[in-house]
Structure formats: structure tokens, C-alpha cells
mmCIF file of C-alpha atoms in Angstrom:
data_model
loop_
_atom_site.group_PDB
_atom_site.id
_atom_site.type_symbol
_atom_site.label_atom_id
_atom_site.label_comp_id
_atom_site.label_asym_id
_atom_site.label_seq_id
_atom_site.Cartn_x
_atom_site.Cartn_y
_atom_site.Cartn_z
ATOM 1 C CA MET A 731 -179.299 -167.539 -160.060
ATOM 2 C CA ARG A 732 -178.999 -163.757 -159.898
ATOM 3 C CA ILE A 733 -175.666 -162.224 -158.942
ATOM 4 C CA GLY A 734 -175.659 -158.476 -158.365
ATOM 5 C CA VAL A 735 -172.651 -156.251 -159.023
ATOM 6 C CA VAL A 736 -172.682 -152.834 -157.354
ATOM 7 C CA THR A 737 -171.543 -149.780 -159.295
ATOM 8 C CA PHE A 738 -170.235 -146.919 -157.150
ATOM 9 C CA PRO A 739 -169.032 -143.588 -158.551
ATOM 10 C CA GLY A 740 -165.470 -144.508 -159.520
ATOM 11 C CA SER A 741 -165.989 -148.277 -159.829
ATOM 12 C CA LEU A 742 -163.706 -149.635 -162.520
ATOM 13 C CA ASP A 743 -164.243 -153.378 -162.826
ATOM 14 C CA ASP A 744 -168.013 -153.638 -162.464
ATOM 15 C CA VAL A 745 -168.520 -154.476 -166.150
ATOM 16 C CA ASP A 746 -165.801 -157.151 -166.032
ATOM 17 C CA ALA A 747 -167.439 -158.642 -162.936
ATOM 18 C CA LEU A 748 -170.848 -158.706 -164.662
ATOM 19 C CA ARG A 749 -169.222 -160.433 -167.641
ATOM 20 C CA ALA A 750 -167.526 -162.989 -165.377
ATOM 21 C CA VAL A 751 -170.916 -163.809 -163.847
ATOM 22 C CA ARG A 752 -172.375 -164.422 -167.318
ATOM 23 C CA LEU A 753 -169.398 -166.575 -168.374
ATOM 24 C CA ALA A 754 -169.996 -168.680 -165.266
ATOM 25 C CA ALA A 755 -173.623 -169.095 -166.439
ATOM 26 C CA GLY A 756 -175.180 -166.827 -163.854
ATOM 27 C CA GLU A 757 -177.677 -164.018 -164.381
ATOM 28 C CA ALA A 758 -175.784 -160.738 -163.945
ATOM 29 C CA VAL A 759 -177.713 -157.910 -162.297
ATOM 30 C CA SER A 760 -176.438 -154.326 -162.113
ATOM 31 C CA LEU A 761 -176.938 -152.708 -158.709
ATOM 32 C CA TRP A 762 -176.588 -148.965 -158.112
ATOM 33 C CA HIS A 763 -174.874 -147.419 -155.085
ATOM 34 C CA GLY A 764 -177.667 -144.913 -154.549
ATOM 35 C CA ASP A 765 -180.458 -147.493 -154.652
ATOM 36 C CA ALA A 766 -181.123 -149.084 -151.250
ATOM 37 C CA ASP A 767 -182.468 -152.248 -152.863
ATOM 38 C CA LEU A 768 -180.707 -155.514 -153.710
ATOM 39 C CA HIS A 769 -183.424 -156.458 -156.252
ATOM 40 C CA ALA A 770 -183.721 -160.008 -154.900
ATOM 41 C CA VAL A 771 -180.240 -161.102 -155.951
ATOM 42 C CA ASP A 772 -178.786 -164.336 -154.552
ATOM 43 C CA ALA A 773 -175.264 -162.946 -154.133
ATOM 44 C CA VAL A 774 -173.448 -159.606 -154.393
ATOM 45 C CA VAL A 775 -170.071 -158.620 -155.821
ATOM 46 C CA LEU A 776 -168.435 -155.345 -154.762
ATOM 47 C CA PRO A 777 -166.064 -154.694 -157.678
ATOM 48 C CA GLY A 778 -162.646 -153.107 -157.934
ATOM 49 C CA GLY A 779 -161.942 -149.498 -158.729
ATOM 50 C CA PHE A 780 -161.648 -146.206 -156.917
ATOM 51 C CA SER A 781 -165.047 -145.565 -155.356
ATOM 52 C CA TYR A 782 -165.481 -141.864 -154.522
ATOM 53 C CA GLY A 783 -161.974 -141.276 -155.860
ATOM 54 C CA ASP A 784 -160.482 -143.108 -152.874
ATOM 55 C CA TYR A 785 -161.061 -139.829 -150.986
ATOM 56 C CA LEU A 786 -160.624 -139.947 -147.202
ATOM 57 C CA ARG A 787 -159.628 -143.641 -147.202
ATOM 58 C CA CYS A 788 -160.245 -146.359 -149.790
ATOM 59 C CA GLY A 789 -163.824 -147.560 -149.314
ATOM 60 C CA ALA A 790 -164.555 -145.171 -146.429
ATOM 61 C CA ILE A 791 -167.281 -143.194 -148.206
ATOM 62 C CA ALA A 792 -168.674 -146.125 -150.222
ATOM 63 C CA ARG A 793 -169.376 -147.856 -146.924
ATOM 64 C CA PHE A 794 -172.134 -145.319 -146.259
ATOM 65 C CA ALA A 795 -173.764 -145.565 -149.714
ATOM 66 C CA PRO A 796 -177.490 -146.417 -149.509
ATOM 67 C CA VAL A 797 -176.969 -149.855 -151.095
ATOM 68 C CA MET A 798 -174.377 -150.800 -148.461
ATOM 69 C CA GLY A 799 -176.908 -150.675 -145.640
ATOM 70 C CA GLU A 800 -178.799 -153.445 -147.449
ATOM 71 C CA VAL A 801 -175.599 -155.371 -148.218
ATOM 72 C CA VAL A 802 -174.497 -155.331 -144.563
ATOM 73 C CA VAL A 803 -177.880 -156.592 -143.291
ATOM 74 C CA ALA A 804 -178.101 -159.305 -145.965
ATOM 75 C CA ALA A 805 -174.481 -160.395 -145.421
ATOM 76 C CA GLU A 806 -175.117 -160.817 -141.712
ATOM 77 C CA GLN A 807 -178.057 -163.059 -142.642
ATOM 78 C CA GLY A 808 -175.828 -165.213 -144.855
ATOM 79 C CA LEU A 809 -176.027 -163.680 -148.342
ATOM 80 C CA PRO A 810 -172.796 -164.460 -150.240
ATOM 81 C CA VAL A 811 -170.802 -161.250 -150.750
ATOM 82 C CA LEU A 812 -167.482 -161.035 -152.599
ATOM 83 C CA GLY A 813 -165.361 -157.892 -152.383
ATOM 84 C CA ILE A 814 -162.615 -157.582 -154.972
ATOM 85 C CA CYS A 815 -159.789 -155.051 -154.426
ATOM 86 C CA ASN A 816 -161.709 -151.813 -153.695
ATOM 87 C CA GLY A 817 -164.608 -154.102 -152.736
ATOM 88 C CA PHE A 818 -162.336 -155.773 -150.149
ATOM 89 C CA GLN A 819 -161.477 -152.326 -148.797
ATOM 90 C CA ILE A 820 -165.195 -151.488 -148.572
ATOM 91 C CA LEU A 821 -165.899 -154.754 -146.676
ATOM 92 C CA CYS A 822 -163.181 -153.895 -144.144
ATOM 93 C CA GLU A 823 -164.467 -150.336 -143.741
ATOM 94 C CA SER A 824 -167.983 -151.788 -143.260
ATOM 95 C CA HIS A 825 -166.649 -154.084 -140.497
ATOM 96 C CA LEU A 826 -167.990 -157.122 -142.345
ATOM 97 C CA LEU A 827 -164.356 -158.250 -142.415
ATOM 98 C CA PRO A 828 -161.667 -157.448 -139.815
ATOM 99 C CA GLY A 829 -158.470 -155.498 -140.426
ATOM 100 C CA ALA A 830 -157.693 -152.821 -143.007
ATOM 101 C CA LEU A 831 -155.782 -152.240 -146.244
ATOM 102 C CA ILE A 832 -153.045 -149.649 -146.358
ATOM 103 C CA ARG A 833 -150.657 -148.257 -148.965
ATOM 104 C CA ASN A 834 -148.226 -150.787 -150.464
ATOM 105 C CA ASP A 835 -145.010 -150.881 -148.426
ATOM 106 C CA HIS A 836 -142.869 -150.192 -151.533
ATOM 107 C CA ARG A 837 -145.060 -147.167 -152.422
ATOM 108 C CA LYS A 838 -145.604 -148.236 -156.045
ATOM 109 C CA PHE A 839 -148.754 -149.399 -157.762
ATOM 110 C CA SER A 840 -148.516 -153.174 -158.262
ATOM 111 C CA CYS A 841 -149.814 -154.630 -161.506
ATOM 112 C CA ARG A 842 -148.888 -158.229 -162.312
ATOM 113 C CA ASP A 843 -150.131 -161.745 -162.825
ATOM 114 C CA GLN A 844 -149.992 -163.064 -159.280
ATOM 115 C CA ARG A 845 -149.552 -166.633 -158.069
ATOM 116 C CA LEU A 846 -151.754 -167.453 -155.087
ATOM 117 C CA ARG A 847 -152.541 -170.418 -152.890
ATOM 118 C CA VAL A 848 -156.160 -171.155 -152.047
ATOM 119 C CA GLU A 849 -155.999 -171.739 -148.287
ATOM 120 C CA ARG A 850 -159.690 -172.263 -147.686
ATOM 121 C CA SER A 851 -162.079 -173.910 -150.110
ATOM 122 C CA THR A 852 -165.100 -174.032 -147.827
ATOM 123 C CA THR A 853 -166.307 -170.481 -148.444
ATOM 124 C CA ALA A 854 -169.243 -169.563 -150.670
ATOM 125 C CA TRP A 855 -166.794 -168.249 -153.256
ATOM 126 C CA THR A 856 -163.940 -170.790 -153.252
ATOM 127 C CA ALA A 857 -165.645 -174.207 -153.121
ATOM 128 C CA ALA A 858 -164.606 -174.914 -156.725
ATOM 129 C CA TYR A 859 -160.929 -175.033 -155.703
ATOM 130 C CA GLU A 860 -158.929 -177.721 -153.947
ATOM 131 C CA PRO A 861 -157.368 -176.687 -150.624
ATOM 132 C CA GLY A 862 -153.764 -175.729 -151.335
ATOM 133 C CA GLN A 863 -154.407 -175.293 -155.068
ATOM 134 C CA GLN A 864 -152.254 -172.659 -156.730
ATOM 135 C CA ILE A 865 -153.849 -170.204 -159.138
ATOM 136 C CA VAL A 866 -152.594 -167.224 -161.174
ATOM 137 C CA ILE A 867 -154.818 -164.167 -161.518
ATOM 138 C CA PRO A 868 -154.118 -160.446 -162.033
ATOM 139 C CA LEU A 869 -153.299 -158.203 -159.101
ATOM 140 C CA LYS A 870 -153.406 -154.403 -159.397
ATOM 141 C CA ASN A 871 -153.451 -152.095 -156.416
ATOM 142 C CA GLY A 872 -151.809 -149.152 -154.730
ATOM 143 C CA GLU A 873 -153.272 -149.787 -151.301
ATOM 144 C CA GLY A 874 -153.296 -153.545 -150.946
ATOM 145 C CA GLY A 875 -151.273 -154.039 -147.792
ATOM 146 C CA TYR A 876 -153.439 -156.071 -145.427
ATOM 147 C CA VAL A 877 -152.968 -155.217 -141.742
ATOM 148 C CA ALA A 878 -154.665 -156.354 -138.552
ATOM 149 C CA ASP A 879 -153.639 -156.485 -134.907
ATOM 150 C CA GLY A 880 -152.006 -159.596 -133.468
ATOM 151 C CA THR A 881 -155.166 -160.894 -131.824
ATOM 152 C CA THR A 882 -157.163 -160.597 -135.034
ATOM 153 C CA LEU A 883 -154.423 -162.298 -137.064
ATOM 154 C CA ALA A 884 -154.209 -165.184 -134.617
ATOM 155 C CA MET A 885 -157.994 -165.572 -134.787
ATOM 156 C CA LEU A 886 -158.017 -165.553 -138.615
ATOM 157 C CA GLU A 887 -155.311 -168.220 -138.748
ATOM 158 C CA ALA A 888 -156.822 -170.358 -135.974
ATOM 159 C CA GLU A 889 -160.277 -170.284 -137.549
ATOM 160 C CA GLY A 890 -158.912 -170.944 -141.041
ATOM 161 C CA ARG A 891 -160.260 -167.663 -142.359
ATOM 162 C CA VAL A 892 -157.271 -166.807 -144.552
ATOM 163 C CA VAL A 893 -158.728 -167.648 -147.967
ATOM 164 C CA LEU A 894 -155.872 -166.682 -150.301
ATOM 165 C CA ARG A 895 -152.156 -166.193 -149.727
ATOM 166 C CA TYR A 896 -149.523 -164.686 -152.020
ATOM 167 C CA VAL A 897 -146.962 -167.162 -153.357
ATOM 168 C CA GLY A 898 -143.581 -166.243 -154.838
ATOM 169 C CA GLY A 899 -143.058 -162.925 -153.081
ATOM 170 C CA ASN A 900 -145.267 -160.551 -151.187
ATOM 171 C CA PRO A 901 -146.382 -157.848 -153.645
ATOM 172 C CA ASN A 902 -147.608 -155.199 -151.208
ATOM 173 C CA GLY A 903 -146.391 -155.858 -147.683
ATOM 174 C CA SER A 904 -149.511 -157.665 -146.464
ATOM 175 C CA VAL A 905 -149.019 -159.342 -143.090
ATOM 176 C CA ALA A 906 -148.544 -163.103 -143.372
ATOM 177 C CA ALA A 907 -148.798 -162.676 -147.174
ATOM 178 C CA ILE A 908 -152.579 -162.506 -146.827
ATOM 179 C CA ALA A 909 -154.373 -161.872 -150.134
ATOM 180 C CA GLY A 910 -157.914 -162.663 -149.029
ATOM 181 C CA ILE A 911 -159.978 -163.462 -145.940
ATOM 182 C CA SER A 912 -163.519 -164.476 -145.037
ATOM 183 C CA ASN A 913 -165.945 -163.900 -142.199
ATOM 184 C CA ALA A 914 -166.536 -166.728 -139.716
ATOM 185 C CA ARG A 915 -169.515 -168.075 -141.648
ATOM 186 C CA GLY A 916 -167.650 -168.079 -144.974
ATOM 187 C CA ASN A 917 -170.309 -166.198 -146.939
ATOM 188 C CA VAL A 918 -168.392 -162.895 -146.992
ATOM 189 C CA VAL A 919 -165.020 -163.013 -148.760
ATOM 190 C CA GLY A 920 -162.635 -160.168 -149.584
ATOM 191 C CA VAL A 921 -159.712 -160.609 -151.988
ATOM 192 C CA MET A 922 -157.146 -158.125 -153.266
ATOM 193 C CA PRO A 923 -156.400 -159.881 -156.613
ATOM 194 C CA HIS A 924 -158.949 -159.863 -159.428
ATOM 195 C CA PRO A 925 -160.619 -163.187 -160.325
ATOM 196 C CA GLU A 926 -162.940 -161.378 -162.777
ATOM 197 C CA HIS A 927 -159.912 -160.606 -164.975
ATOM 198 C CA ALA A 928 -158.986 -164.293 -165.330
ATOM 199 C CA VAL A 929 -162.090 -165.858 -166.838
ATOM 200 C CA GLU A 930 -161.166 -166.137 -170.530
ATOM 201 C CA GLU A 931 -158.071 -167.485 -172.308
ATOM 202 C CA LEU A 932 -158.101 -164.564 -174.754
ATOM 203 C CA CYS A 933 -157.564 -161.763 -172.270
ATOM 204 C CA GLY A 934 -156.104 -163.040 -169.029
ATOM 205 C CA PRO A 935 -153.216 -165.106 -167.722
ATOM 206 C CA SER A 936 -155.542 -168.066 -167.061
ATOM 207 C CA THR A 937 -159.156 -168.919 -166.407
ATOM 208 C CA ASP A 938 -158.342 -169.558 -162.749
ATOM 209 C CA GLY A 939 -160.662 -166.781 -161.591
ATOM 210 C CA LEU A 940 -163.806 -168.383 -162.934
ATOM 211 C CA GLY A 941 -163.996 -170.679 -159.903
ATOM 212 C CA PHE A 942 -165.061 -167.818 -157.645
ATOM 213 C CA PHE A 943 -168.201 -167.314 -159.715
ATOM 214 C CA THR A 944 -168.960 -170.983 -160.377
ATOM 215 C CA SER A 945 -168.541 -171.684 -156.634
ATOM 216 C CA VAL A 946 -171.339 -169.354 -155.626
ATOM 217 C CA LEU A 947 -173.570 -170.611 -158.451
ATOM 218 C CA ALA A 948 -173.049 -174.266 -157.482
ATOM 219 C CA ARG A 949 -173.810 -173.404 -153.877
ATOM 220 C CA ALA A 950 -177.133 -171.859 -154.859
ATOM 221 C CA LEU A 951 -178.110 -174.906 -156.912
ATOM 222 C CA ALA A 952 -177.184 -177.252 -154.072
ATOM 223 C CA GLY A 953 -178.976 -175.110 -151.496
ATOM 224 C CA MET B 555 -169.487 -120.303 -135.348
ATOM 225 C CA ALA B 556 -166.735 -122.361 -133.732
ATOM 226 C CA ARG B 557 -164.055 -124.298 -135.532
ATOM 227 C CA VAL B 558 -163.559 -127.867 -134.360
ATOM 228 C CA VAL B 559 -160.342 -129.517 -135.503
ATOM 229 C CA VAL B 560 -159.986 -133.273 -135.904
ATOM 230 C CA ASP B 561 -156.453 -134.593 -136.330
ATOM 231 C CA VAL B 562 -156.074 -138.149 -137.604
ATOM 232 C CA MET B 563 -152.784 -140.061 -137.480
ATOM 233 C CA LEU B 564 -151.863 -143.608 -138.388
ATOM 234 C CA LYS B 565 -151.256 -145.662 -135.254
ATOM 235 C CA PRO B 566 -147.536 -145.806 -134.387
ATOM 236 C CA GLU B 567 -147.275 -149.488 -135.298
ATOM 237 C CA ILE B 568 -148.762 -148.993 -138.792
ATOM 238 C CA LEU B 569 -146.261 -148.446 -141.599
ATOM 239 C CA ASP B 570 -146.559 -144.991 -143.205
ATOM 240 C CA PRO B 571 -145.056 -145.187 -146.719
ATOM 241 C CA GLN B 572 -146.098 -141.595 -147.512
ATOM 242 C CA GLY B 573 -144.299 -140.233 -144.467
ATOM 243 C CA LYS B 574 -141.291 -142.310 -145.446
ATOM 244 C CA ALA B 575 -141.319 -140.859 -148.970
ATOM 245 C CA VAL B 576 -141.343 -137.336 -147.519
ATOM 246 C CA HIS B 577 -138.549 -138.259 -145.123
ATOM 247 C CA ASP B 578 -136.458 -139.697 -147.939
ATOM 248 C CA ALA B 579 -136.698 -136.370 -149.822
ATOM 249 C CA LEU B 580 -135.307 -134.282 -146.933
ATOM 250 C CA PRO B 581 -131.543 -134.897 -147.321
ATOM 251 C CA ARG B 582 -131.835 -133.999 -151.004
ATOM 252 C CA LEU B 583 -133.152 -130.616 -149.952
ATOM 253 C CA GLY B 584 -130.486 -130.116 -147.329
ATOM 254 C CA PHE B 585 -132.708 -130.623 -144.274
ATOM 255 C CA ASP B 586 -130.694 -132.723 -141.858
ATOM 256 C CA GLY B 587 -131.356 -134.104 -138.427
ATOM 257 C CA ILE B 588 -134.968 -135.199 -138.895
ATOM 258 C CA ALA B 589 -135.265 -138.749 -137.613
ATOM 259 C CA SER B 590 -138.639 -139.615 -139.102
ATOM 260 C CA VAL B 591 -141.777 -138.179 -140.716
ATOM 261 C CA ARG B 592 -145.343 -139.388 -140.181
ATOM 262 C CA GLN B 593 -148.128 -137.966 -142.327
ATOM 263 C CA GLY B 594 -151.643 -137.435 -141.024
ATOM 264 C CA LYS B 595 -154.878 -135.643 -141.862
ATOM 265 C CA ARG B 596 -156.439 -132.520 -140.390
ATOM 266 C CA PHE B 597 -160.161 -131.789 -140.692
ATOM 267 C CA GLU B 598 -161.591 -128.348 -139.872
ATOM 268 C CA LEU B 599 -165.292 -128.411 -139.060
ATOM 269 C CA ASP B 600 -167.076 -125.070 -138.816
ATOM 270 C CA VAL B 601 -169.857 -125.795 -136.362
ATOM 271 C CA GLU B 602 -172.992 -123.716 -136.144
ATOM 272 C CA GLY B 603 -174.079 -122.600 -132.695
ATOM 273 C CA GLU B 604 -172.447 -123.395 -129.409
ATOM 274 C CA VAL B 605 -170.086 -126.351 -129.069
ATOM 275 C CA SER B 606 -171.542 -127.977 -125.981
ATOM 276 C CA GLN B 607 -170.109 -131.081 -124.366
ATOM 277 C CA GLN B 608 -172.879 -133.099 -126.010
ATOM 278 C CA ARG B 609 -172.088 -131.585 -129.420
ATOM 279 C CA LEU B 610 -168.411 -132.380 -128.941
ATOM 280 C CA GLU B 611 -169.270 -135.987 -128.148
ATOM 281 C CA GLN B 612 -171.272 -136.158 -131.394
ATOM 282 C CA LEU B 613 -168.249 -134.856 -133.284
ATOM 283 C CA CYS B 614 -166.049 -137.477 -131.628
ATOM 284 C CA GLU B 615 -168.513 -140.068 -132.896
ATOM 285 C CA LEU B 616 -168.213 -138.530 -136.381
ATOM 286 C CA ALA B 617 -164.424 -138.762 -136.112
ATOM 287 C CA ARG B 618 -164.662 -142.389 -135.017
ATOM 288 C CA THR B 619 -167.109 -143.565 -137.687
ATOM 289 C CA LEU B 620 -166.129 -141.586 -140.791
ATOM 290 C CA LEU B 621 -163.046 -139.399 -140.445
ATOM 291 C CA SER B 622 -160.833 -142.156 -139.023
ATOM 292 C CA ASN B 623 -160.598 -145.920 -139.195
ATOM 293 C CA PRO B 624 -159.966 -147.074 -135.611
ATOM 294 C CA VAL B 625 -158.288 -150.241 -136.914
ATOM 295 C CA ILE B 626 -155.319 -148.267 -138.238
ATOM 296 C CA GLU B 627 -155.716 -144.680 -137.026
ATOM 297 C CA ASP B 628 -155.955 -142.573 -133.845
ATOM 298 C CA PHE B 629 -157.668 -139.192 -133.689
ATOM 299 C CA THR B 630 -157.918 -136.142 -131.467
ATOM 300 C CA VAL B 631 -160.685 -133.540 -131.419
ATOM 301 C CA HIS B 632 -160.278 -129.982 -130.144
ATOM 302 C CA VAL B 633 -161.968 -126.612 -130.476
ATOM 303 C CA ALA B 634 -159.650 -124.114 -132.138
ATOM 304 C CA PRO B 635 -158.712 -121.310 -129.728
ATOM 305 C CA ASP B 636 -160.489 -117.974 -130.202
ATOM 306 C CA THR B 637 -163.371 -119.611 -132.052
ATOM 307 C CA ALA B 638 -165.296 -121.058 -129.079
ATOM 308 C CA ARG B 639 -168.079 -118.671 -128.184
#
């Protein structure tokens, strides 16, 4: 199975995401922001970083990159797409996911190993986890505060679309301690913490992040 | 050439940590009596040709799709005085 990872100007974690795909036994494929072609991948990861220097708003310019037109069309047809950190911001700016991410309420960059609860394990990217399972993976952001209006929040909760929630303190002021959400179909998932940084014992707090990548691989094999 | 100005502000209900940081610095500098500070963005677009109603509507669309995020921000568009010809 081929999993594509998009590199934008200013992407930071694209190489880590490619490595996580390989460690999960997938075929990692580099995708380029300026190339309006997904090269027949079976899933796409939008990695963390500071695409276009976070100018204007985080993810606002990346949304209009040539590759994103293809990602939006494919996502609407059911292609699994995972946005991590800046990738989550890009998914919100693209309107593939509702709401937005704003500056942390305490105004500092957060960087820590973060405990999370997996609220939904029926998405393309979280099937490897048990519902309610707690995991610890790195979190690092300056603009990770998830916001949405009351109607949208009620819809996300009612439809079970909150995928991850912060446990043991809210690190950035996100409403309802939301760390990740999905679209209605469950193929598009955005998360603020970084599963690709928790895939090896040697250089991460755990290997809890690997499940995101094995989930999408298992889904492809089953499908 | 006319100058069209787009002002973008966070919606009132959205927390503005940058504005708060600016506000927190004021007493240190001796500026009293300012109840709050909200920080926004101003875009100046130098538009070729006449700014017709149709052109202005296009620029509003530009403000809606790129310059602002309607989920968290409001915007206003106006032609700068003395530049509309």
C-alpha cells in the first residue's frame, strides 16, 4: 500500500512521517506541493511544520497549493487523509474539517509528551486503538487551540467525531480539550499531536503513534 | 489606480492572545485607561483600472476565501478616500 506524504515549502515533519509509514510496513511516497498529482497513492498524510512560513494564517496559503486541489477531491471520494499539526490546520482551512486552530491561550509554544484519550476508533486512522485507550505522543505547537461555534461543537460530539482528547490538562486552550477530529465519513482525520514522532522506542516517549499508520494499512488490506 | 483596503479582525468571541499581550504591556509603559486591545490585519490592494461594483464584489470574494477565515474572522472592504477615480 502506498501512502503519500506532501512536502510544502516550510514542512518540517515530512521525513519523519515518511519514516513512520515505512516502520508500519507501508510504501512511503513523497508528494510535492506544486505537483497536482497524487501518483496513485492509497492515502495521504499532510505533515507538521510551518507551510509558507505560517504567513497570513497557518495553512491558509498551503490550502491553495496545486496538490491540495487533488487532495480535496480525493478526500471527498473517500481517500484516507491524515493532517498532523500544520496538516490539521490545512484541513480546516480547506474546509475538509470544520472549525479552526488559533494561537495557544497561554501564548507560549507547547512542546511536551502529551497524554491523550482515543475517543473514536472507527476512523481510517485510529482503528488500531481501543475506544477510550490512553496514549502518550509528542505535542508541539504555537497555534493549536481548536475553536468552533456551538452548533459545530454539538454536531461533532453528537456524531462522535471527536477522535482525540487531551488528558491531564489542556495544553493550548482547545474547546472541550479537543486534540483531533474527523469528517463524517471518518476518512479525513486532523490531529494536533504528532503520532509520527512516537513510532520507535529509541527516540520517542512511546510507540503509541504507530497505530495511526498501521490502521490505514490494515484498512487497505481488508478493503 | 485605486487603493482598496481590507481590514480583518478576529470575531469578538474568539480569544486574541496577541491583543492581550499588547494590552498587558501598556501599564508598564505608563498608558492607563485602555480596557482592552484586539489585534487585526490590514491589507492594501492597489487595483488597476476602475473599481466598479462588480470589481468590488470580486475583492470581497478574495477577502472571504484567502485574506480571512470566516470561521474565526470578520472583514470589511473599502476604497481608500482620494484614490477612487
